[in-house]
Amino acid sequence: MIEVKELTKSYGPTLAVNNVSFNANAGEVVGFIGPNGAGKTTTMRILTCYLTADTGTATVAGFDVLEHAIDVRKNVGYLPESAPLYADMGVVEYLKFMAEIREIPKSQRKERMRTVVDICGLEGVIQKDIGELSKGFRQRVGLAQSLIHDPPILILDEPTSGLDPTQTIEIRNLIKDIGQEKLVLFSTHILPEVAATCSRILMINHGQIVANGTLEELVNQVRSENILHVAIKGTEDEITTKLRQLEGIIEVTPVSTDNGIVRYEIASGQDISDVSSTIFNAAVQNRWDLVELNQESIDLEQIFLHYTTGQTRGTHPPPKPESNEDVDSTEEE
Amino acid sequence: MQNINIIFKKEFRSYFNSPIAYIFITFFLGISSWLFFQTFFFGNQAEMRGFFGLMPWIFLFFIPAVTMKLWAEEKKMGTAEILMTLPIRDYEVVIGKFLASFGLLAVSVLFSIAIPISVALLGDPDEGTIVCGYIGLLLMGGAYLAIGLFASTLTENQIIGFIIGITICFVLLIIGTDYVLFSAPNWLYPIFSYLGLGVHYSSILRGVIDSRDIIYYLTIMGFFLYISTLMVESRKWR
Ligand SMILES: Nc1ncnc2c1ncn2[C@@H]1O[C@H](COP(=O)(O)OP(=O)(O)OP(=O)(O)O)[C@@H](O)[C@H]1O
Ligand SMILES: [Mg+2]
């Protein structure tokens, strides 16, 4: 339903979206994540035909965003970041305006309006002007607007920002629900939300897609480092030396020692379960107390850091030289 | 057509949802009738030449104030992002907004009909010139509105849009005045006297509606609405 090929867009000297390609289909909830300024909003604006890419193509619901912008927009419900709405309009007046422009037949208008008011929990504020609403309620009206024509594709830019916990959960469930048959592409900075709702994760950094897959796939990609966390009771030097002699182990890094328990991070090039049994056997042979032996558990936060800062747990930067000349010379002056 | 109508209704209602419409109508009527009755009592003549004659200058300040928010506010509040991602074309939005502002102008002008009625009660005016005057007023007002709308597409600051609108209208207005025309070089004279915003209006006021005058105002409206659409689309350029 959404096909993006080599999309590039810059604002003057700022390269906001850089050679982005991805596909997404009906029945998917795609979580679009990335640091501030990564290019999420810009990508969404291109997909909704608000902006035009410099190069590359995008097809939404089978229509090219340049050639058939109107058809694209008919098939998309869009909630822009921070839900910009007309403050001087009433909630009902606004939804009616949207229903009219979305060409919902007059006979169904009332029913559709009632449905979205229901879904977004707007019953309490339908009498009010949008300008009087709190941020969360404004966000809900924005969401209601994007749902009113029951579009096959929903593009939501940070839909849960500013919502209270109950409403956040409701919206997440709604997104999941809609994603059963339709396509939802939404951006967020709340990573647990992605883990809870998304069937796929699309990660962008500096305008480039850095990861694209299910949570499981991403976990496995990051885990290719094969890190084991091991805690053994005993003398550090002896254990370290012996561990280093074991087969299949690339690096042994003591992390901490307390109460005679030494914690290690062990990187291996082999299958992680083989290495685990090697270490286990070594512990039995040497009569070490093996307090802990487990594979590094990876959560989305770590995946995020891995792809956006190039940092991974377990790979340590090389130790700094003992005396840092730059620092020394500045201190002397 | 349907879309233009929906945008028109929304924008027209939004004028009346905010104080703008009421302020505009009140000031327009207040100033117009004051000007009219002043000339009427001092000139002691039952005619509206004074009222119509001052309109180009009154419009200069009032009309950019009506149009200044039309785009600037959408841009500033970010509402343009929803509006321009709806299944409507940019020109439909431009025309809908223009017609809404024209509607407000028409309503104000309609209210000012109280003036010719009192003129008719007090004397024996020439109905033909008054009807022509009102037609001219709407045509010229439409041109001002299109210019003001264009100015509003240039910025997200309403005040700046207002000032740009006044400036463009002012320049187009004074190039057609005698003061500028007489000091202009000969070759510019026909151009200036054709382009002047008030020139064709004055000729309509004389009581004859020439198709060239109508074409002039329609061209000005069409041109500024066209470049407004280009400006709205310009977010997609590069
Ligand atoms: N209108 C604009 N003019 C100039 N530069 C812009 C504009 N909009 C965005 N940018 C730049 O483009 C880059 C991408 O911005 P974008 O808004 O797409 O990021 P984002 O991923 O949505 O960030 P956030 O998480 O903060 O919403 C940033 O470097 C930003 O400064
Ligand atoms: Mg953003």
Coordinates of C-alpha atoms and ligand atoms in Angstrom, one line a residue:
Chain A
M1 CA 0.0 0.0 0.0
I2 CA 2.9 2.3 0.6
E3 CA 5.9 1.9 -1.6
V4 CA 8.8 4.3 -1.1
K5 CA 11.8 4.3 -3.4
E6 CA 15.0 6.3 -2.9
L7 CA 13.2 9.3 -1.5
T8 CA 15.4 12.3 -0.9
K9 CA 14.4 15.8 0.4
S10 CA 16.4 18.7 1.6
Y11 CA 15.5 22.0 3.1
G12 CA 18.1 24.3 1.7
P13 CA 21.4 22.9 3.0
T14 CA 19.7 20.5 5.5
L15 CA 19.3 17.0 4.1
A16 CA 16.2 15.9 5.9
V17 CA 15.4 12.6 4.1
N18 CA 18.2 10.7 2.5
N19 CA 17.6 7.9 0.0
V20 CA 14.8 6.4 2.0
S21 CA 13.1 3.2 0.7
F22 CA 10.6 1.0 2.3
N23 CA 7.3 -0.9 1.7
A24 CA 4.3 -1.3 4.0
N25 CA 1.1 -3.3 3.4
A26 CA -2.4 -3.6 4.7
G27 CA -2.6 -5.4 8.0
E28 CA 0.5 -3.8 9.3
V29 CA 1.1 -1.4 12.1
V30 CA 4.5 0.2 11.3
G31 CA 6.2 2.2 14.1
F32 CA 8.3 5.0 12.7
I33 CA 11.0 5.9 15.2
G34 CA 14.1 7.9 15.3
P35 CA 15.8 10.7 17.2
N36 CA 14.5 14.3 16.9
G37 CA 15.2 15.8 13.5
A38 CA 15.7 12.4 12.0
G39 CA 13.2 13.0 9.2
K40 CA 10.0 11.3 10.3
T41 CA 7.7 14.2 9.9
T42 CA 9.3 15.1 6.6
T43 CA 8.8 11.6 5.2
M44 CA 5.2 11.7 6.3
R45 CA 4.6 15.0 4.7
I46 CA 5.9 13.6 1.4
L47 CA 3.6 10.6 1.7
T48 CA 0.6 12.8 2.3
C49 CA 1.5 15.1 -0.6
Y50 CA 2.0 18.1 1.6
L51 CA 5.6 18.4 0.4
T52 CA 7.4 17.0 -2.6
A53 CA 10.6 15.0 -2.6
D54 CA 13.6 16.2 -4.5
T55 CA 14.2 12.8 -6.0
G56 CA 12.7 9.3 -5.7
T57 CA 9.2 8.0 -5.9
A58 CA 6.4 7.2 -3.5
T59 CA 3.2 5.3 -4.2
V60 CA 0.4 5.3 -1.6
A61 CA -2.6 3.1 -2.1
G62 CA -1.4 2.4 -5.6
F63 CA -1.2 6.1 -6.6
D64 CA 1.9 8.1 -7.2
V65 CA 2.2 11.0 -4.8
L66 CA 3.1 13.4 -7.6
E67 CA 0.8 12.3 -10.3
H68 CA -2.3 11.5 -8.4
A69 CA -2.1 13.5 -5.2
I70 CA -5.9 13.8 -4.8
D71 CA -6.4 10.0 -5.0
V72 CA -3.6 9.5 -2.5
R73 CA -5.2 12.0 -0.1
K74 CA -8.6 10.3 -0.4
N75 CA -7.1 7.1 0.8
V76 CA -5.1 8.6 3.7
G77 CA -6.1 9.9 7.1
Y78 CA -3.4 12.2 8.4
L79 CA -2.7 13.6 11.8
P80 CA 0.1 16.1 11.7
E81 CA 2.5 16.5 14.5
S82 CA 0.9 18.6 17.4
A83 CA -2.6 18.3 15.8
P84 CA -3.1 21.8 14.3
L85 CA -6.8 22.7 14.3
Y86 CA -8.9 25.8 13.8
A87 CA -9.3 27.3 17.2
D88 CA -12.4 29.3 16.3
M89 CA -14.4 26.3 15.2
G90 CA -16.6 24.2 17.4
V91 CA -15.7 20.5 17.7
V92 CA -18.9 19.4 15.8
E93 CA -18.6 22.1 13.3
Y94 CA -15.0 21.0 12.6
L95 CA -15.9 17.3 12.2
K96 CA -18.8 18.2 10.0
F97 CA -16.5 20.3 7.8
M98 CA -14.1 17.3 7.5
A99 CA -16.9 14.9 6.8
E100 CA -18.1 17.2 4.0
I101 CA -14.8 17.6 2.4
R102 CA -14.1 13.9 2.7
E103 CA -17.3 13.4 0.6
I104 CA -19.1 11.3 3.2
P105 CA -22.7 11.0 1.9
K106 CA -25.1 13.1 3.9
S107 CA -27.0 10.1 5.1
Q108 CA -23.9 8.6 6.8
R109 CA -22.4 11.8 8.1
K110 CA -24.1 11.8 11.4
E111 CA -23.3 8.2 12.0
R112 CA -19.6 8.6 11.1
M113 CA -19.3 11.6 13.3
R114 CA -20.8 9.8 16.2
T115 CA -18.5 6.9 15.6
V116 CA -15.3 9.0 15.7
V117 CA -16.6 11.0 18.7
D118 CA -17.1 7.7 20.4
I119 CA -13.7 6.2 19.5
C120 CA -11.8 9.3 20.5
G121 CA -13.7 9.9 23.7
L122 CA -15.0 13.3 22.7
E123 CA -18.6 13.1 24.1
G124 CA -17.7 15.5 26.9
V125 CA -16.5 18.3 24.7
I126 CA -18.7 18.3 21.6
Q127 CA -20.3 21.6 22.8
K128 CA -17.0 23.4 23.0
D129 CA -14.9 25.4 20.6
I130 CA -11.6 23.8 19.7
G131 CA -9.7 26.7 21.1
E132 CA -11.1 26.0 24.6
L133 CA -9.8 22.4 24.6
S134 CA -6.8 21.1 26.5
K135 CA -3.9 19.8 24.5
G136 CA -5.0 16.1 24.9
F137 CA -8.5 16.8 23.8
R138 CA -7.2 18.8 20.8
Q139 CA -5.1 15.8 19.9
R140 CA -8.2 13.6 20.1
V141 CA -10.1 15.9 17.8
G142 CA -7.2 15.7 15.4
L143 CA -7.3 11.9 15.6
A144 CA -11.1 11.9 15.0
Q145 CA -10.6 14.0 11.9
S146 CA -8.1 11.5 10.5
L147 CA -10.5 8.6 11.1
I148 CA -13.7 10.2 9.8
H149 CA -13.7 8.7 6.3
D150 CA -12.5 5.4 7.5
P151 CA -9.4 5.5 5.4
P152 CA -7.4 2.4 4.3
I153 CA -4.2 4.1 5.3
L154 CA -3.6 6.1 8.5
I155 CA -0.5 8.2 8.9
L156 CA -0.2 9.6 12.4
D157 CA 2.6 11.8 13.5
E158 CA 3.1 11.3 17.3
P159 CA -0.6 10.5 17.9
T160 CA -0.3 9.8 21.6
S161 CA 1.7 12.8 22.6
G162 CA -0.2 14.7 25.2
L163 CA -2.7 12.1 26.0
D164 CA -3.5 10.8 29.5
P165 CA -2.6 7.2 30.3
T166 CA -6.1 5.9 29.8
Q167 CA -6.5 7.5 26.5
T168 CA -3.0 6.5 25.4
I169 CA -4.0 2.9 26.0
E170 CA -7.2 3.3 24.2
I171 CA -5.5 4.9 21.2
R172 CA -2.9 2.1 21.2
N173 CA -5.6 -0.5 21.1
L174 CA -7.4 1.4 18.4
I175 CA -4.2 1.5 16.3
K176 CA -3.8 -2.2 16.8
D177 CA -7.4 -2.8 15.9
I178 CA -7.3 -0.7 12.7
G179 CA -4.0 -2.4 11.8
Q180 CA -5.7 -5.7 11.6
E181 CA -7.0 -4.9 8.1
K182 CA -5.6 -1.5 7.3
L183 CA -2.2 0.1 7.3
V184 CA -1.1 2.3 10.1
L185 CA 2.1 4.2 9.9
F186 CA 2.8 6.2 13.1
S187 CA 5.7 7.9 14.7
T188 CA 6.4 8.1 18.3
H189 CA 9.2 8.7 20.8
I190 CA 7.7 6.2 23.3
L191 CA 9.5 3.0 22.6
P192 CA 7.3 0.7 24.8
E193 CA 4.4 1.9 22.7
V194 CA 6.1 0.6 19.6
A195 CA 6.8 -2.8 21.2
A196 CA 3.2 -3.0 22.3
T197 CA 1.5 -2.0 19.1
C198 CA 3.7 -2.4 16.0
S199 CA 4.0 -5.4 13.8
R200 CA 7.0 -3.7 12.3
I201 CA 9.6 -1.1 13.2
L202 CA 11.0 1.4 10.8
M203 CA 13.9 3.3 12.3
I204 CA 15.3 6.4 10.7
N205 CA 18.4 8.4 11.7
H206 CA 19.9 11.5 9.9
G207 CA 17.4 10.9 7.1
Q208 CA 18.3 7.4 6.4
I209 CA 16.5 4.2 7.3
V210 CA 18.8 2.3 9.6
A211 CA 16.6 -0.6 10.6
N212 CA 13.4 -2.1 9.2
G213 CA 11.9 -5.3 10.6
T214 CA 9.9 -7.0 13.3
L215 CA 11.1 -6.5 16.9
E216 CA 12.4 -10.0 16.9
E217 CA 14.4 -9.5 13.7
L218 CA 16.0 -6.3 15.1
V219 CA 16.9 -8.0 18.4
N220 CA 18.6 -10.7 16.4
Q221 CA 20.5 -8.2 14.3
V222 CA 21.8 -6.4 17.3
R223 CA 22.6 -9.6 19.1
S224 CA 24.9 -10.8 16.3
E225 CA 27.6 -9.6 18.7
N226 CA 26.9 -12.6 20.8
I227 CA 27.4 -11.2 24.2
L228 CA 27.1 -13.3 27.4
H229 CA 26.9 -12.0 30.9
V230 CA 28.7 -14.3 33.3
A231 CA 29.2 -13.9 37.1
I232 CA 31.6 -16.3 38.8
K233 CA 32.7 -16.5 42.4
G234 CA 36.5 -16.7 42.7
T235 CA 39.8 -15.0 41.9
E236 CA 39.6 -12.6 39.1
D237 CA 43.0 -13.1 37.5
E238 CA 42.7 -16.9 37.5
I239 CA 39.3 -17.0 36.1
T240 CA 40.0 -14.4 33.4
T241 CA 43.1 -16.3 32.2
K242 CA 41.2 -19.6 32.0
L243 CA 38.2 -18.1 30.3
R244 CA 40.4 -16.6 27.7
Q245 CA 41.8 -20.0 26.8
L246 CA 38.4 -21.4 26.1
E247 CA 37.4 -22.3 22.6
G248 CA 35.2 -19.8 20.7
I249 CA 35.7 -16.9 22.9
I250 CA 36.8 -13.7 21.4
E251 CA 36.9 -11.3 24.3
V252 CA 36.6 -11.5 28.0
T253 CA 35.9 -8.2 29.8
P254 CA 35.7 -8.1 33.6
V255 CA 33.0 -5.6 34.4
S256 CA 32.9 -5.5 38.2
T257 CA 34.0 -7.4 41.3
D258 CA 32.1 -7.4 44.5
N259 CA 32.0 -9.9 47.4
G260 CA 34.3 -12.1 45.4
I261 CA 31.9 -12.3 42.6
V262 CA 33.4 -11.3 39.3
R263 CA 31.1 -10.2 36.5
Y264 CA 32.2 -10.6 32.9
E265 CA 30.9 -9.7 29.5
I266 CA 32.0 -12.3 27.1
A267 CA 32.0 -11.9 23.3
S268 CA 32.1 -14.9 21.2
G269 CA 32.1 -15.6 17.5
Q270 CA 30.2 -18.9 17.8
D271 CA 26.6 -19.8 18.5
I272 CA 25.7 -18.5 21.8
S273 CA 24.4 -21.8 23.2
D274 CA 27.6 -23.6 22.4
V275 CA 29.6 -21.0 24.2
S276 CA 27.3 -21.2 27.1
S277 CA 27.9 -24.9 27.6
T278 CA 31.7 -24.4 27.1
I279 CA 31.7 -21.9 29.9
F280 CA 29.4 -24.1 32.0
N281 CA 31.7 -27.1 31.6
A282 CA 34.8 -25.0 32.4
A283 CA 33.1 -23.9 35.6
V284 CA 32.3 -27.4 36.6
Q285 CA 35.9 -28.6 35.9
N286 CA 37.5 -25.7 37.8
R287 CA 34.9 -25.9 40.6
W288 CA 33.9 -22.3 40.2
D289 CA 30.7 -21.1 41.6
L290 CA 28.8 -20.0 38.5
V291 CA 26.4 -17.4 39.9
E292 CA 25.0 -16.2 36.6
L293 CA 25.2 -17.1 33.0
N294 CA 22.9 -15.5 30.5
Q295 CA 22.5 -14.1 27.2
E296 CA 22.3 -10.4 27.0
S297 CA 18.7 -9.4 27.0
I298 CA 18.1 -6.7 24.5
D299 CA 15.2 -4.3 24.5
L300 CA 14.0 -1.8 22.0
E301 CA 15.8 1.0 23.8
Q302 CA 19.2 -0.7 23.2
I303 CA 18.3 -1.4 19.6
F304 CA 17.4 2.3 19.3
L305 CA 20.8 3.3 20.8
H306 CA 22.6 0.8 18.7
Y307 CA 21.2 2.1 15.4
T308 CA 21.1 5.8 16.2
T309 CA 24.4 6.3 18.1
G310 CA 26.3 3.3 17.0
Q311 CA 26.7 2.3 20.7
T312 CA 26.1 -1.3 21.8
R313 CA 26.3 -2.8 25.2
G314 CA 29.2 -5.1 25.3
T315 CA 31.5 -3.5 22.9
H316 CA 33.7 -1.2 24.9
P317 CA 35.7 1.6 23.4
P318 CA 39.4 0.9 23.6
P319 CA 40.9 1.9 26.9
K320 CA 42.1 5.5 27.0
P321 CA 45.8 6.1 27.2
E322 CA 47.0 6.7 30.7
S323 CA 48.0 10.3 30.3
N324 CA 46.0 12.4 27.9
E325 CA 48.4 15.0 26.5
D326 CA 45.8 17.5 25.4
V327 CA 44.3 17.7 28.9
D328 CA 47.7 17.9 30.5
S329 CA 49.0 20.7 28.4
T330 CA 45.9 22.8 28.9
E331 CA 46.1 22.2 32.6
E332 CA 49.7 23.4 32.8
E333 CA 49.0 26.6 31.0
Chain B
M1 CA -17.3 23.3 -7.3
Q2 CA -18.5 21.4 -4.3
N3 CA -15.1 21.8 -2.6
I4 CA -15.0 25.5 -3.3
N5 CA -18.4 25.8 -1.7
I6 CA -17.3 23.9 1.4
I7 CA -14.3 26.1 1.8
F8 CA -16.3 29.2 1.2
K9 CA -18.8 28.2 3.9
K10 CA -16.1 27.4 6.4
E11 CA -14.2 30.6 5.8
F12 CA -17.3 32.8 5.7
R13 CA -18.6 31.4 8.9
S14 CA -15.1 31.8 10.4
Y15 CA -15.3 35.5 9.7
F16 CA -18.5 35.7 11.7
N17 CA -17.1 33.4 14.4
S18 CA -14.5 35.9 15.2
P19 CA -15.0 39.7 15.7
I20 CA -13.4 40.5 12.4
A21 CA -16.7 40.5 10.4
Y22 CA -18.5 42.7 13.0
I23 CA -15.6 45.1 13.3
F24 CA -15.3 45.4 9.6
I25 CA -19.0 46.0 9.0
T26 CA -19.3 48.5 11.8
F27 CA -16.3 50.5 10.8
F28 CA -17.1 50.3 7.1
L29 CA -20.6 51.6 7.7
G30 CA -19.6 54.1 10.3
I31 CA -16.9 55.7 8.2
S32 CA -18.9 55.6 5.0
S33 CA -21.9 57.2 6.4
W34 CA -20.0 59.8 8.2
L35 CA -18.1 60.7 5.0
F36 CA -21.3 60.7 3.1
F37 CA -23.4 62.8 5.4
Q38 CA -20.6 65.3 5.9
T39 CA -20.5 66.0 2.1
F40 CA -24.2 65.8 2.0
F41 CA -24.9 68.5 4.6
F42 CA -22.1 70.8 3.6
G43 CA -22.5 70.3 -0.1
N44 CA -26.2 70.2 0.3
Q45 CA -26.6 67.8 -2.6
A46 CA -28.5 64.6 -2.7
E47 CA -25.9 62.5 -4.5
M48 CA -23.4 59.9 -3.5
R49 CA -20.3 61.0 -5.5
G50 CA -18.5 61.8 -2.3
F51 CA -19.2 58.4 -0.8
F52 CA -18.1 56.5 -3.9
G53 CA -15.2 58.8 -4.6
L54 CA -13.6 58.0 -1.2
M55 CA -14.1 54.3 -1.5
P56 CA -10.7 53.5 -3.2
W57 CA -9.0 55.0 -0.2
I58 CA -11.2 53.4 2.4
F59 CA -10.7 50.0 0.8
L60 CA -7.0 50.5 0.9
F61 CA -7.0 50.1 4.7
F62 CA -10.0 47.9 5.2
I63 CA -9.6 45.2 2.7
P64 CA -6.0 44.0 3.5
A65 CA -7.3 43.7 7.1
V66 CA -10.0 41.4 5.9
T67 CA -7.7 39.2 3.9
M68 CA -4.5 39.2 6.0
K69 CA -5.5 36.2 8.0
L70 CA -6.6 34.0 5.2
W71 CA -3.3 32.3 4.6
A72 CA -0.9 33.8 7.2
E73 CA -3.0 32.2 10.0
E74 CA -3.1 28.8 8.4
K75 CA 0.6 28.8 8.1
K76 CA 1.3 30.1 11.5
M77 CA -1.1 27.7 13.3
G78 CA 0.0 24.8 11.1
T79 CA -3.6 24.2 10.0
A80 CA -2.5 24.4 6.4
E81 CA -0.9 21.0 6.9
I82 CA -4.3 19.4 7.4
L83 CA -6.1 21.6 4.9
M84 CA -3.6 21.0 2.1
T85 CA -3.5 17.2 2.7
L86 CA -7.3 17.0 2.2
P87 CA -8.5 15.7 -1.2
I88 CA -8.9 19.2 -2.6
R89 CA -6.9 21.2 -5.1
D90 CA -4.9 24.2 -4.1
Y91 CA -6.8 26.5 -6.4
E92 CA -10.1 25.4 -4.9
V93 CA -8.9 26.5 -1.5
V94 CA -7.7 29.8 -2.9
I95 CA -11.0 30.5 -4.7
G96 CA -13.1 29.4 -1.7
K97 CA -11.2 31.8 0.6
F98 CA -11.4 34.6 -1.9
L99 CA -15.2 34.1 -2.3
A100 CA -15.6 34.1 1.5
S101 CA -13.9 37.5 1.8
F102 CA -15.9 38.7 -1.2
G103 CA -19.0 37.6 0.7
L104 CA -18.1 39.7 3.7
L105 CA -17.5 42.7 1.5
A106 CA -20.8 42.1 -0.3
V107 CA -22.6 42.0 3.1
S108 CA -21.0 45.2 4.2
V109 CA -21.8 46.9 0.9
L110 CA -25.4 45.6 1.2
F111 CA -25.7 47.2 4.6
S112 CA -24.5 50.5 3.3
I113 CA -27.6 50.6 1.0
A114 CA -29.1 52.5 3.9
I115 CA -27.2 55.4 2.5
P116 CA -28.8 55.6 -1.0
I117 CA -32.2 55.0 0.6
S118 CA -31.8 58.0 2.7
V119 CA -30.5 59.9 -0.2
A120 CA -33.6 59.0 -2.2
L121 CA -35.8 60.1 0.7
L122 CA -34.0 63.5 1.0
G123 CA -33.7 64.3 -2.7
D124 CA -33.9 63.0 -6.2
P125 CA -30.7 61.1 -7.0
D126 CA -29.8 59.4 -10.2
E127 CA -30.5 55.8 -9.6
G128 CA -28.5 54.7 -12.6
T129 CA -25.2 56.1 -11.3
I130 CA -25.9 54.7 -7.9
V131 CA -26.4 51.2 -9.3
C132 CA -23.2 51.6 -11.4
G133 CA -21.4 52.8 -8.3
Y134 CA -22.3 49.7 -6.4
I135 CA -21.2 47.4 -9.3
G136 CA -18.0 49.3 -9.5
L137 CA -17.5 49.1 -5.8
L138 CA -17.8 45.3 -5.9
L139 CA -15.5 44.9 -8.9
M140 CA -12.8 47.2 -7.4
G141 CA -13.3 45.5 -4.0
G142 CA -12.8 42.1 -5.6
A143 CA -9.5 43.3 -7.0
Y144 CA -8.3 44.6 -3.6
L145 CA -9.3 41.3 -2.0
A146 CA -7.4 39.3 -4.5
I147 CA -4.3 41.4 -3.9
G148 CA -4.7 41.1 -0.1
L149 CA -5.1 37.4 -0.4
F150 CA -1.9 37.2 -2.4
A151 CA -0.1 39.3 0.2
S152 CA -1.3 36.9 2.9
T153 CA 0.2 33.9 1.1
L154 CA 3.6 35.6 1.3
T155 CA 4.1 35.4 5.1
E156 CA 2.9 33.7 8.2
N157 CA 2.7 37.1 10.0
Q158 CA -0.7 38.7 9.6
I159 CA 0.7 42.2 10.2
I160 CA 3.3 41.8 7.5
G161 CA 0.6 40.4 5.2
F162 CA -1.5 43.5 6.0
I163 CA 1.4 45.9 5.2
I164 CA 2.3 44.1 2.0
G165 CA -1.3 44.2 1.0
I166 CA -1.7 47.9 1.6
T167 CA 1.6 48.6 -0.2
I168 CA 0.6 46.7 -3.4
C169 CA -2.8 48.3 -3.4
F170 CA -1.4 51.7 -2.7
V171 CA 1.1 51.5 -5.6
L172 CA -1.5 50.3 -8.0
L173 CA -3.9 53.0 -6.9
I174 CA -1.6 56.0 -7.0
I175 CA -0.1 55.2 -10.5
G176 CA -3.6 55.9 -11.8
T177 CA -4.0 59.2 -10.0
D178 CA -3.6 62.5 -11.8
Y179 CA -0.7 63.5 -9.6
V180 CA 1.4 60.6 -10.7
L181 CA 0.2 60.5 -14.3
F182 CA 1.2 64.0 -15.0
S183 CA 4.7 63.6 -13.7
A184 CA 5.2 60.2 -15.4
P185 CA 7.1 59.9 -18.6
N186 CA 5.0 59.9 -21.7
W187 CA 5.5 56.3 -22.6
L188 CA 4.3 55.2 -19.1
Y189 CA 1.2 57.3 -19.2
P190 CA -1.0 54.8 -21.1
I191 CA 0.3 51.9 -19.0
F192 CA -0.2 53.6 -15.7
S193 CA -3.6 55.0 -16.6
Y194 CA -4.7 51.5 -17.7
L195 CA -3.3 49.7 -14.6
G196 CA -4.4 52.2 -12.0
L197 CA -6.8 50.5 -9.6
G198 CA -9.2 53.5 -9.3
V199 CA -9.2 54.6 -13.0
H200 CA -11.7 52.1 -14.2
Y201 CA -13.8 52.6 -11.1
S202 CA -14.0 56.3 -11.8
S203 CA -15.2 55.6 -15.3
I204 CA -17.8 53.2 -14.1
L205 CA -19.0 55.9 -11.6
R206 CA -19.8 58.1 -14.5
G207 CA -22.7 55.9 -15.2
V208 CA -21.5 53.8 -18.1
I209 CA -20.3 50.3 -17.6
D210 CA -17.8 49.5 -20.2
S211 CA -16.8 45.9 -20.7
R212 CA -13.1 46.9 -20.7
D213 CA -13.5 48.1 -17.2
I214 CA -15.1 44.9 -16.1
I215 CA -12.4 42.9 -17.9
Y216 CA -9.7 45.0 -16.2
Y217 CA -11.0 44.1 -12.7
L218 CA -11.6 40.5 -13.5
T219 CA -8.1 40.3 -14.9
I220 CA -6.6 41.7 -11.8
M221 CA -8.6 39.3 -9.7
G222 CA -7.6 36.3 -11.9
F223 CA -4.0 37.3 -11.9
F224 CA -3.6 37.7 -8.2
L225 CA -5.6 34.6 -7.4
Y226 CA -3.3 32.7 -9.9
I227 CA -0.1 33.9 -8.3
S228 CA -1.6 33.2 -4.9
T229 CA -2.1 29.6 -6.0
L230 CA 1.4 29.5 -7.1
M231 CA 2.6 30.8 -3.8
V232 CA 0.5 28.1 -2.0
E233 CA 2.1 25.5 -4.2
S234 CA 5.5 26.9 -3.6
R235 CA 5.9 24.8 -0.5
K236 CA 6.4 21.9 -2.9
W237 CA 9.0 23.6 -5.1
R238 CA 12.7 22.6 -5.3
Ligands
LIG1 N1 10.4 23.7 7.3 C1 11.6 23.4 7.5 N2 12.6 24.2 7.1 C2 13.9 23.9 7.3 N3 14.4 22.7 7.8 C3 13.4 21.9 8.3 C4 12.0 22.1 8.1 N4 11.3 21.1 8.7 C5 12.3 20.2 9.1 N5 13.5 20.7 8.9 C6 14.8 19.9 9.2 O1 14.7 18.7 8.6 C7 15.2 17.7 9.4 C8 14.1 16.6 9.7 O2 13.1 17.2 10.4 P1 11.8 16.4 10.8 O3 10.8 17.3 11.3 O4 11.4 15.5 9.6 O5 12.3 15.4 11.9 P2 11.5 14.4 12.9 O6 12.1 13.1 12.7 O7 10.0 14.6 12.7 O8 11.8 15.0 14.3 P3 11.0 15.1 15.7 O9 11.1 13.7 16.3 O10 11.7 16.1 16.5 O11 9.6 15.4 15.3 C9 15.6 18.4 10.7 O12 17.0 18.6 10.6 C10 14.9 19.7 10.6 O13 15.7 20.7 11.2
MG2 MG 8.4 15.1 13.8

